[in-house]
XYZ file of C-alpha atoms in Angstrom:
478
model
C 107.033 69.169 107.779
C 110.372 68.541 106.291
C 110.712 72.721 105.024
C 110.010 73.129 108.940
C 112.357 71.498 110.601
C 115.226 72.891 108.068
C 113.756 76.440 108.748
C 113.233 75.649 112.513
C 117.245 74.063 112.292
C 118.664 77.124 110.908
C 116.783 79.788 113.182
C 118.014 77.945 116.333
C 121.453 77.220 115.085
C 121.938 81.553 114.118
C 120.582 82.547 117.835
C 122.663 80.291 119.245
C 125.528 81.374 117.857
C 124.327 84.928 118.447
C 123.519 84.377 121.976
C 126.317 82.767 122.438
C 129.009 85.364 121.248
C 126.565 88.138 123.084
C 126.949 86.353 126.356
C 130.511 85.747 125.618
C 131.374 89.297 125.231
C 129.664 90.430 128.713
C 131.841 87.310 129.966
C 135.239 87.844 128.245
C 134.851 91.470 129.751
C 133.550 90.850 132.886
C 136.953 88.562 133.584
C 139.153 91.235 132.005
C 138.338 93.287 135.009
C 138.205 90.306 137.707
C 134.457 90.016 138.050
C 133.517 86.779 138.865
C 130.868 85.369 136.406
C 128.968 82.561 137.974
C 126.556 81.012 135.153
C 126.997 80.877 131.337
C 124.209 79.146 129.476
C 123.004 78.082 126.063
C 119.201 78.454 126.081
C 117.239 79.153 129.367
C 117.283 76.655 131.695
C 113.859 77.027 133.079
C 113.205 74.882 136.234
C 109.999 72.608 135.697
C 108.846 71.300 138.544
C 111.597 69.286 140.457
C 113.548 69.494 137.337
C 116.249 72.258 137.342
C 115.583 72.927 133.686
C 119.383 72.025 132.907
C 120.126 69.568 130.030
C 123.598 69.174 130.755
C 126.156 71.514 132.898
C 129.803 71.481 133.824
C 131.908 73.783 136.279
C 135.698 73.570 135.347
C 138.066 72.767 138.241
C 139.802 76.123 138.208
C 136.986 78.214 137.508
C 134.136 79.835 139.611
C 131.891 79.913 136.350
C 129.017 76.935 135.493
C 128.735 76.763 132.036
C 125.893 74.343 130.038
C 122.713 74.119 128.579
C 118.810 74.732 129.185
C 115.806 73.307 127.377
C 113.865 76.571 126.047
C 115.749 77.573 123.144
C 114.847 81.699 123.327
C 118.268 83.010 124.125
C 120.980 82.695 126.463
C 122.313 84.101 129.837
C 125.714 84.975 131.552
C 125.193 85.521 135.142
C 127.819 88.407 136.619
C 128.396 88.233 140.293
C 126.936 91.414 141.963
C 124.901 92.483 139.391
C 120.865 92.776 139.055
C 119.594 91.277 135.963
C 117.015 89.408 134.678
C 118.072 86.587 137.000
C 116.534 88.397 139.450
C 119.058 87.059 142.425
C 118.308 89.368 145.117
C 119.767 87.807 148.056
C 123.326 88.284 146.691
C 122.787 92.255 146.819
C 121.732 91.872 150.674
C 125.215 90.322 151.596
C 128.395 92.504 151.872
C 129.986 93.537 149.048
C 133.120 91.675 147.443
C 136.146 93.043 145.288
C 135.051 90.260 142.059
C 131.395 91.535 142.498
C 130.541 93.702 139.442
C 129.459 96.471 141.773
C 131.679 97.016 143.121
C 134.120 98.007 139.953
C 134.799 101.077 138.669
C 131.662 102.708 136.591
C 133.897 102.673 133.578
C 134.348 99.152 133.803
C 131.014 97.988 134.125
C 130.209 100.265 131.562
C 132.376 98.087 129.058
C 131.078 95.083 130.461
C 127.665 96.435 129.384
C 128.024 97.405 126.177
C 130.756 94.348 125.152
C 127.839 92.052 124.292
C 126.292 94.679 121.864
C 130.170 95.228 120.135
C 130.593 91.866 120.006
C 127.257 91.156 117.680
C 127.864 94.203 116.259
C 131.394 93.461 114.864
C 130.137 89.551 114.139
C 127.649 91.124 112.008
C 130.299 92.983 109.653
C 132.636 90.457 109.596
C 130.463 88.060 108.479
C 129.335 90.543 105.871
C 132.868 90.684 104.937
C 133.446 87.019 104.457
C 129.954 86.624 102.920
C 131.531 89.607 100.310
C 135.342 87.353 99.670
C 133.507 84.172 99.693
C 130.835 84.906 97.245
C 130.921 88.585 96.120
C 127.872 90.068 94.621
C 125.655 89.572 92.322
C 123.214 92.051 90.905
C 121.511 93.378 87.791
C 121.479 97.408 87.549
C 118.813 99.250 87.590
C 120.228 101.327 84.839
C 120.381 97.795 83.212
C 117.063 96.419 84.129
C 115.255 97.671 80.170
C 111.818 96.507 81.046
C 111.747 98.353 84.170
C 108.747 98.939 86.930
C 105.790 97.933 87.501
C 103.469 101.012 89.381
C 100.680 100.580 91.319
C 97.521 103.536 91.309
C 99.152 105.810 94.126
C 102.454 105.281 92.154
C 101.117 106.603 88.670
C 98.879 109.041 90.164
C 102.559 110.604 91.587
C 103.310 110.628 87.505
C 105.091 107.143 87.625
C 104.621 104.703 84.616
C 104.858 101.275 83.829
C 107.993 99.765 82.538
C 109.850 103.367 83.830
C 113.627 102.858 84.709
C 114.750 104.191 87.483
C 118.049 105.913 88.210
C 117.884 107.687 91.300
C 116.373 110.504 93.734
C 117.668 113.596 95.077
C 118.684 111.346 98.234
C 121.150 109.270 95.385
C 122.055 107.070 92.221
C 120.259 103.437 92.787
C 122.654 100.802 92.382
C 119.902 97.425 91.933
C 116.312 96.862 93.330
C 116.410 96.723 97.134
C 113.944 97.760 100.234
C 116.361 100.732 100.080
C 114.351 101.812 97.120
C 111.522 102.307 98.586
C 113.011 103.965 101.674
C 114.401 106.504 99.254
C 111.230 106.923 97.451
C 109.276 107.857 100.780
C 111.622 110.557 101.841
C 112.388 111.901 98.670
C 111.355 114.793 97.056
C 112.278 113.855 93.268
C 113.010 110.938 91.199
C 114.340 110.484 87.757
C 113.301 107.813 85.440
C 114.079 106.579 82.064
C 111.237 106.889 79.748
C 111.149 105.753 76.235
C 115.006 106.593 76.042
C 115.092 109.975 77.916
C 115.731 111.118 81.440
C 112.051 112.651 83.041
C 112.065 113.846 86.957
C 109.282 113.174 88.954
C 108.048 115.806 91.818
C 107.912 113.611 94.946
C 106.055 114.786 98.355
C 109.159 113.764 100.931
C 107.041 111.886 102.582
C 105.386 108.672 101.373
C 104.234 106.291 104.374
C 107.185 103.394 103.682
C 105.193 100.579 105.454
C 101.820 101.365 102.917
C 104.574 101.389 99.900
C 105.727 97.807 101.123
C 102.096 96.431 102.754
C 99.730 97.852 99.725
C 97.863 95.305 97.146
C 99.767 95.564 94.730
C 102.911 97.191 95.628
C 104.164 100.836 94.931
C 106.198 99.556 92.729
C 107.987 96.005 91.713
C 110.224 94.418 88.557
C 108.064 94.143 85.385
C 107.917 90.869 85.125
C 106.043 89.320 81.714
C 103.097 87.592 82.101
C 105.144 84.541 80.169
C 104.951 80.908 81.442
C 108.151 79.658 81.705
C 108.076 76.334 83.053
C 105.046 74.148 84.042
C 104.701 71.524 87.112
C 102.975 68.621 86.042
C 102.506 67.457 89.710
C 102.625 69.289 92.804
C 102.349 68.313 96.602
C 98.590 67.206 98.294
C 99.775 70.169 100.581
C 102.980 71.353 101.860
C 105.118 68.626 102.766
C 103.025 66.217 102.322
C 104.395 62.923 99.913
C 101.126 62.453 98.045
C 100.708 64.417 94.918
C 98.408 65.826 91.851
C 98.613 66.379 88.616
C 98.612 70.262 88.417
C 96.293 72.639 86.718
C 98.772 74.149 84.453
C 99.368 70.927 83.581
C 95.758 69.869 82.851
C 95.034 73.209 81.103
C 97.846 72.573 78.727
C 100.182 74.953 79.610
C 103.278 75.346 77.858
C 106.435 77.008 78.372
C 106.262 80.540 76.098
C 102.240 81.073 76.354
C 101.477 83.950 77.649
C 98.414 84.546 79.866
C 96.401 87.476 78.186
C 93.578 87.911 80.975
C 92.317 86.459 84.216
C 88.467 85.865 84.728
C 88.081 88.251 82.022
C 89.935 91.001 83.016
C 92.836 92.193 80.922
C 96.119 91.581 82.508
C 99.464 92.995 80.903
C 102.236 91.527 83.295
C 102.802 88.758 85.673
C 102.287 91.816 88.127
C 98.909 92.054 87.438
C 98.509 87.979 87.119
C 99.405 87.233 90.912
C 97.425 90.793 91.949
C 94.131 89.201 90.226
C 94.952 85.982 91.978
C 95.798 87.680 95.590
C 92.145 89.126 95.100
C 90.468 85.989 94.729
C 92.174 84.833 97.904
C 90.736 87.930 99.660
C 87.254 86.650 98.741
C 88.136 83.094 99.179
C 88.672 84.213 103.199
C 85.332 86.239 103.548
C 83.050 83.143 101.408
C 80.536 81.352 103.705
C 79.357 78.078 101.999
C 81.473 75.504 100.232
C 79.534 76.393 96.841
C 81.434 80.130 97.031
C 84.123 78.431 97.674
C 84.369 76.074 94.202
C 82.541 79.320 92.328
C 85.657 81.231 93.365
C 88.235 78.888 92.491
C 86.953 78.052 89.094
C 89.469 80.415 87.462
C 89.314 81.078 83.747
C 92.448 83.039 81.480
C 93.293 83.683 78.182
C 96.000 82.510 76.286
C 97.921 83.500 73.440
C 100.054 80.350 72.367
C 103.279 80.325 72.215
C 104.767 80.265 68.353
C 101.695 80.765 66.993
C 98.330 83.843 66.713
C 96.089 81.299 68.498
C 94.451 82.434 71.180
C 92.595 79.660 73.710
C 90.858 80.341 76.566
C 91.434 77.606 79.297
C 89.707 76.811 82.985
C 90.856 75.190 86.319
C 89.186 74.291 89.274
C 91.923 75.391 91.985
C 92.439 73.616 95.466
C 92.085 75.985 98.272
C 95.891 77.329 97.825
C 95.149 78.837 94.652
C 98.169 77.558 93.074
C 98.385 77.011 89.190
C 101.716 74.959 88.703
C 103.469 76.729 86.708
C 106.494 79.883 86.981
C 107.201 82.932 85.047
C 110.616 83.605 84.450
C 112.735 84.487 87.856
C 114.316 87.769 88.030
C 118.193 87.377 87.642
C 116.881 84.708 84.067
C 115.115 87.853 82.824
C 118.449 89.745 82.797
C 120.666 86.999 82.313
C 123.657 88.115 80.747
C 123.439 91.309 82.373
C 124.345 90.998 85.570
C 127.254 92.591 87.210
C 128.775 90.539 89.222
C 131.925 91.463 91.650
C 134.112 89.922 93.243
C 136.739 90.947 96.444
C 139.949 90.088 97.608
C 140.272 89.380 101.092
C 141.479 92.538 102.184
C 139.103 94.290 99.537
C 136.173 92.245 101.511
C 136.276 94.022 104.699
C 135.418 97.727 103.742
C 132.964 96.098 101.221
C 131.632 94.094 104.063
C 131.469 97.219 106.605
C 130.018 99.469 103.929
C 127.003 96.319 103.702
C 126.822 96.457 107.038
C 126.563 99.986 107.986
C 123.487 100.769 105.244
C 121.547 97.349 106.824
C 121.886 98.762 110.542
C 120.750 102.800 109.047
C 117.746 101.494 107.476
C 116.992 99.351 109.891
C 117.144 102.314 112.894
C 115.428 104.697 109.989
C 112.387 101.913 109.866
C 111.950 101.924 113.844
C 109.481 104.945 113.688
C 107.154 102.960 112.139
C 106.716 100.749 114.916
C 105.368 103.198 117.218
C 101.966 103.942 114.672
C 99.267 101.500 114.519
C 100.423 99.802 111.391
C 104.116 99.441 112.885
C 102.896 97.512 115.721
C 101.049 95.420 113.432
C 103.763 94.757 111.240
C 105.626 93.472 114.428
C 106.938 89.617 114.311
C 107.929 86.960 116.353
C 109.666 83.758 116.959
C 107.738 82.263 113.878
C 108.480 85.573 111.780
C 112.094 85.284 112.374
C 112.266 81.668 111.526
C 109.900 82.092 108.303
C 112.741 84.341 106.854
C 115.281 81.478 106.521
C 115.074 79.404 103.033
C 113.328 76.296 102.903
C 116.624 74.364 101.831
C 120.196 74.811 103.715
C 121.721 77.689 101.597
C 124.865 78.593 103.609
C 124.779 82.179 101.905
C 121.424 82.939 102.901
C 122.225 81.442 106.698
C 125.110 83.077 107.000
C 123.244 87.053 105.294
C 120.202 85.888 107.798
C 122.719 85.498 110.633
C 124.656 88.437 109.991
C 120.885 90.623 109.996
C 119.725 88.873 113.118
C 123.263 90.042 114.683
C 122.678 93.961 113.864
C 119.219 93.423 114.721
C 120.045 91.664 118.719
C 122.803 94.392 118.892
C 120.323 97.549 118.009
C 117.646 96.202 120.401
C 119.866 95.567 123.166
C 121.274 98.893 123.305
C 118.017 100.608 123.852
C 117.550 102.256 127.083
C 115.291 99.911 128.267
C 115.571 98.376 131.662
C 116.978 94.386 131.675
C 118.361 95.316 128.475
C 122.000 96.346 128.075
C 120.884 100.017 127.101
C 119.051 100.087 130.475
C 122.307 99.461 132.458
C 124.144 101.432 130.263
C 121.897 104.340 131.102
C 121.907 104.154 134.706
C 125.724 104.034 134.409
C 126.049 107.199 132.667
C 123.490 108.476 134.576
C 126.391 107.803 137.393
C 129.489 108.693 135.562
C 127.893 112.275 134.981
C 125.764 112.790 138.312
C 128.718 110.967 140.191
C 125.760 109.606 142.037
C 124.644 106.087 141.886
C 121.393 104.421 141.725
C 119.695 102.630 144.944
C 119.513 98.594 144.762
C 115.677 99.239 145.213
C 115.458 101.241 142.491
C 117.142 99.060 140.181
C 115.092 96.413 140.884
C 112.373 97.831 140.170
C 113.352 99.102 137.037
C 114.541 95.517 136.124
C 110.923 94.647 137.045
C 109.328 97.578 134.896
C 112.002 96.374 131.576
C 111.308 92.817 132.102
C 107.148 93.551 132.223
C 108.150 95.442 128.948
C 109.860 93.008 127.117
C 107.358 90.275 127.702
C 104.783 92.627 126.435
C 106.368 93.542 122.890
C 107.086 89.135 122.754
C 103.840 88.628 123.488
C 102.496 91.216 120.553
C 104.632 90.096 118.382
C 104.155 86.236 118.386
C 100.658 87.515 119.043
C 100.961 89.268 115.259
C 102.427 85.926 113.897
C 99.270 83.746 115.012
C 96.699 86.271 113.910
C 98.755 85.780 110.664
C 98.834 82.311 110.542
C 94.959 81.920 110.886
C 94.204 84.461 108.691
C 93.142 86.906 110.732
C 95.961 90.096 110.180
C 97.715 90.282 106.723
């Protein structure tokens, strides 16, 4: 309960912020050009019932704008005078028109009125990036320096990859460390070279490798060696997540000592950590199929082999598992595999900002390169919600990661408010070019309607996606 809340703390304090700088751009502009703007709110204040939905408001002696607070913590508003949004205030358009209404302003104007919400996240986004970049720097390991290199799954070697390959690039670039822009390479490319046993081998790629099965496949197309070595052992563990009652842990009942390393799971050979979690995720596939609670135990009675660590003795231990399948004990993390050789680098303050922009600029291209996927079957599947979003933020207040998560969710809200969909920035913005080029502008009725049409769509892809993220929780969808 406690990793909740702090996940569930962070998620609402980042769209708040968000939200509120959006909002605050539309507002900031709208005043630059004398449009009156009558609401600004925190959270939607939903009326329920009698109640207004409000959980506190104030209106500012010499201003025309109410600013405060609602109770459903999904967003924000800023409610422009003469202007049909997702308010969906009607009557104003049937009275005469007034000089601070927004439509009656120059289409120029509202045009930067639009789009200042979507700038405003946009440039939040890289300067946080920036300050992220002076504050902390970066911190990486190579893949040039990374000796033990990949781990391949079937598809991967059948392409002529191998295990423990290092790779340097593609015809697409040089990789600089292990990111998702790997793989996004990797699908579009049409040749990679490796290191292999000391010498430089290129690999014939097709150009176009399906980047959601790369990233959603059993085991991956490819991951970070990682030795199937324990390196440290719980000797109690949590009744369940949260929860202050605990147990003594299987590692910890098996023996299990820091060095051993686990030679086979259930009989099968294994020859990496890779493999170890892989023949584990496929017990929890049958573990969600089994019909009695005999199946059950049968499944979870897990035994490996062990070569011991400092000595040629090999032992071959069992555990009965609880229903999360967890052992107790970790291999070695990534960065203490390669510790020692990371490269880590650090910025000045002026030397943050193109560093930061740079960041930036290759999170908002992959992300728009990633959007056709979410027009294909899988894509839509892969779709998340509220409890997606929030999942993504560590389970302990890390400003770095808050702040990186923040700075994401900011290039994310300003690339899906620019789309030309209608109630959406990008669907005012297109009706306003539409004008500026036709010199002809759209009927009220029509824009209503099409405020009716974005708003049916947007509830639609919010109802898929938190849709996706129950499925997922009951373990219905992977």
């Amino acid at each position: 309960m406690e990793i909740f809340i702090i996940k569930l703390l962070q998620f609402i304090l980042s769209i708040s912020l968000l939200v509120l700088l959006h909002e605050g751009g539309h507002a900031l502009a709208s005043k630059l050009f004398g449009v009156r703007v009558e609401k600004f709110f925190v959270f939607f204040d939903v009326t329920v019932g009698k109640w207004s939905g409000k959980l506190f408001k104030f209106k500012p002696k010499t201003s025309e704008t109410e600013y405060g607070m609602g109770w459903l913590p999904l967003g924000g508003y800023c409610k422009i005078a003469g202007m049909i949004d997702e308010s969906m205030d009607t009557e104003q358009m049937k009275r005469d028109p007034q000089p601070w209404e927004f439509r009656t302003k120059p289409a120029w104007q509202r045009l930067i009125i639009m789009v200042a919400g979507v700038v405003v996240n946009f440039v939040l986004a890289l300067f946080i990036y920036s300050m992220i970049m002076f504050h902390w720097g970066e911190e990486y390991v190579a893949m040039k320096d990374m000796s033990m290199g990949m781990k391949f799954n079937s598809e991967a070697k059948q392409l002529g990859f191998q295990d423990h390959d290092i790779l340097l690039g593609t015809d697409r670039g040089t990789f600089r460390d292990f990111n998702v822009d790997v793989y996004r390479d990797l699908s579009e490319a049409h040749y990679a070279d490796v290191l292999r046993g000391g010498k430089k081998v290129r690999i014939d790629l097709p150009g176009k490798l399906n980047l959601l099965d790369m990233l959603k496949s059993t085991p991956r197309f490819l991951a970070p060696f990682t030795p199937a070595v324990v390196d440290s052992v719980l000797q109690r563990m949590p009744v369940a997540e949260g929860s202050k009652d605990s147990i003594v842990t299987p590692a910890s009942q098996m023996g299990l000592q820091k060095g051993d390393r686990i030679l086979s799971v259930n009989g099968k050979a294994i020859d990496s950590y890779n493999e170890f979690t892989d023949e584990i995720g496929s017990v929890e596939d049958q573990l969600s199929v089994v019909k009695t609670h005999a199946d059950s135990l049968k499944l979870r009675a897990v035994t490996i082999t062990v070569a011991k660590a400092g000595s040629q003795k090999v032992d071959t231990l069992k555990a009965n598992l609880g229903a999360d399948l967890k052992f107790g004990f970790f291999a070695a993390s990534f960065l203490k595999l390669y510790e020692g050789r990371t490269t880590h680098v650090n910025y000045s303050f002026l030397e943050s900002f193109p560093a930061g922009v740079k960041y930036g600029w290759d999170v908002l291209a992959g992300y728009v390169s990633d959007m056709k996927y979410v027009f294909t079957a899988d894509g839509a599947k892969s779709l998340g919600g509220f409890g997606s979003i929030g999942s993504l933020f560590p389970s302990t207040w890390d400003w770095y990661m808050f702040w990186k998560m923040t700075a994401f969710l900011s290039i994310i809200l300003a690339f899906m408010n620019i789309l030309p969909i209608p109630a959406l920035d990008g669907g005012h913005v297109l009706f306003l070019l539409y004008e500026m080029i036709t010199r002809r502008k759209p009927s009220e009725t029509f824009m209503i309607r099409a405020e009716y049409v974005g708003i049916t769509i947007l509830i639609l892809l919010m109802v898929v996606a938190n849709l996706n993220d129950i499925l997922r929780w009951i373990g219905v969808m992977q």
